[in-house]
Amino acid sequence: MAAGAMNRWTASLADAKPVSYWLDDPGRPEARPALTGDERCDLLVVGGGYSGLWTALLAKERDPGRDVVLVEGREIGWAASGRNGGFCAASLTHGTANGLARWPKEIKKLEQLGAANLDAIEDAVARYSLDCDFERTGELDVATQPHQVAELREYYAELSEAGLADGLELMDAQEVREQVASPTFQGALYDREGVAMLHPAKLAWGLKQACLDLGVRIYEHTPATRLASHASGLAVRTPYGRIFAQTAALGTNVFPSLVKRVRSYTVPVYDYALMTEPLTADQLASIGWKNRQGLGDSANQFHYFRLSADNRILWGGYDAIYPYGGRVREEYDHRPETYAKLAGHFFTCFPQLEGLRFSHAWGGAIDTCSRFSAFFGTAHAGRVAYAAGYTGLGVGATRFGADVMLDLLAGERTERTELEMVRSKPLPFPPEPFAYTGIALTKWSLARADDNGGRRNLWLKAMDTVGLGFDS
């Protein structure tokens, strides 16, 4: 990349605000007051992102008389739920390929449950009038290298043989460029039904209001600091009071779990994104994109990109940064060197948009586990349930996870709790320095594979063998 081009492209970042575009909204609701004093409830939900909000909402739908309290350490939706790309996928397994590799005997059931879960989200958006720009547009998985075209063909053939290709369409370079015009696109796999686009922060804020309307008591700026058994139930400490509950559901995801044995199953990986200023009519015409699909490229270090409701382009991914020690810190939320790299990649993909500027640049931590898809469990003699490890694909899957947690707390045997995916756990991450070294070596190997026709080295083959992986 020439120095002149880099300087020209980084100039596009001059006015970018270091905050999530989704959260930088004049309609952002006021935070609810913090808890002061003691509280009692039937169900305590810890965490005010999608995982906790869906759990509280579904708990009231199942039993309107259940007394539900939700506590959030800061404000509803401020973390991953307000900083993601707004891709709401049907997949519960971080893509069908991952599910097919890990749970081949139940992949059809997992795909059916995922499709039903996405339909239920769409239904909730309509039923509760959630103003979140929900669009059932589908997604294009785009090849930008010849070996990726071959891999998409092989993958489509594998899915067809397994009876999992309904709603998928393989496209050549001309066909995909008719959908979205980029000189880098060489082919694509189009999932027409399995992905929706939405405004992620507005989804969280809408779920908050729906919970309040159903009688959930929400306390913001109320971190839960300690969980212990108490008499016939549980006691949770907060800075200004205690909460006594019969049961609890933990939706804290990337933040350290109140159940300490769960902590080794996830690490925080930082992801970054840019948002452009709104495109003019001519700029939008130059790239097509009339069907407004979400897009992601097929590299190991991949980009995801999409249109917002006001015709901005969100461009994220590629760099996935694991901080030594696995700590979640605000200082990691911004990485100018990654923003510059993303800007260069953006104008390589869409050279016809050169001169467009970015209005926002932000990052945040993803709760990553070694199998990429969520895991579940209970503690405190079944009175506590948890779900975590969504690895960047939790916008849709957290609703399914909420149902799983409620099933587990009820002690019910359901088609969800009988799944091997629900009954099993991922491999935990090792302590430092082994976690950092292993992740760094895996990232380096994945980058080399991208540069070498997709060929995986011995390290990646070993990781494949034991069911471990890492990508952006």
PDB file of C-alpha atoms in Angstrom, residues 24 41 47 50 112 119 144 171 185 190 257 261 287 298 305 310 319 328-329 339 349 373-374 386 388 412 450 460:
ATOM      1  CA  ASP A  24     -24.590   8.169  19.698  1.00  0.00           C
ATOM      2  CA  CYS A  41     -37.737 -11.207  43.846  1.00  0.00           C
ATOM      3  CA  GLY A  47     -26.724  -8.072  32.951  1.00  0.00           C
ATOM      4  CA  TYR A  50     -29.488  -8.854  25.012  1.00  0.00           C
ATOM      5  CA  GLN A 112     -34.631 -25.550  12.736  1.00  0.00           C
ATOM      6  CA  ASP A 119     -38.851 -15.756  13.392  1.00  0.00           C
ATOM      7  CA  THR A 144     -12.284 -12.069  -2.681  1.00  0.00           C
ATOM      8  CA  MET A 171     -23.159 -16.725  -7.163  1.00  0.00           C
ATOM      9  CA  PHE A 185     -15.741  -9.678  -5.342  1.00  0.00           C
ATOM     10  CA  TYR A 190     -26.229 -15.830  -0.620  1.00  0.00           C
ATOM     11  CA  SER A 257     -18.877 -14.431  35.838  1.00  0.00           C
ATOM     12  CA  ARG A 261     -15.492 -21.795  37.535  1.00  0.00           C
ATOM     13  CA  ILE A 287     -22.299   0.465  -5.546  1.00  0.00           C
ATOM     14  CA  SER A 298     -14.587 -15.373   3.375  1.00  0.00           C
ATOM     15  CA  PHE A 305     -20.239  -4.622   6.327  1.00  0.00           C
ATOM     16  CA  ASP A 310     -29.903   6.193   6.746  1.00  0.00           C
ATOM     17  CA  ASP A 319      -8.262  -7.284  13.420  1.00  0.00           C
ATOM     18  CA  VAL A 328     -11.673  -5.996  29.921  1.00  0.00           C
ATOM     19  CA  ARG A 329     -10.520  -2.375  29.985  1.00  0.00           C
ATOM     20  CA  TYR A 339      -9.023   2.193  12.239  1.00  0.00           C
ATOM     21  CA  CYS A 349     -13.231  -2.722  -1.647  1.00  0.00           C
ATOM     22  CA  SER A 373     -20.908 -20.794  19.993  1.00  0.00           C
ATOM     23  CA  ALA A 374     -22.583 -20.316  23.357  1.00  0.00           C
ATOM     24  CA  TYR A 386     -25.716 -18.954  32.910  1.00  0.00           C
ATOM     25  CA  ALA A 388     -21.933 -17.141  27.629  1.00  0.00           C
ATOM     26  CA  GLU A 412     -37.473 -28.911  32.599  1.00  0.00           C
ATOM     27  CA  ASP A 450      -5.130 -16.104   3.884  1.00  0.00           C
ATOM     28  CA  LEU A 460      -3.963 -24.862  12.582  1.00  0.00           C
TER      29      LEU A 460
END
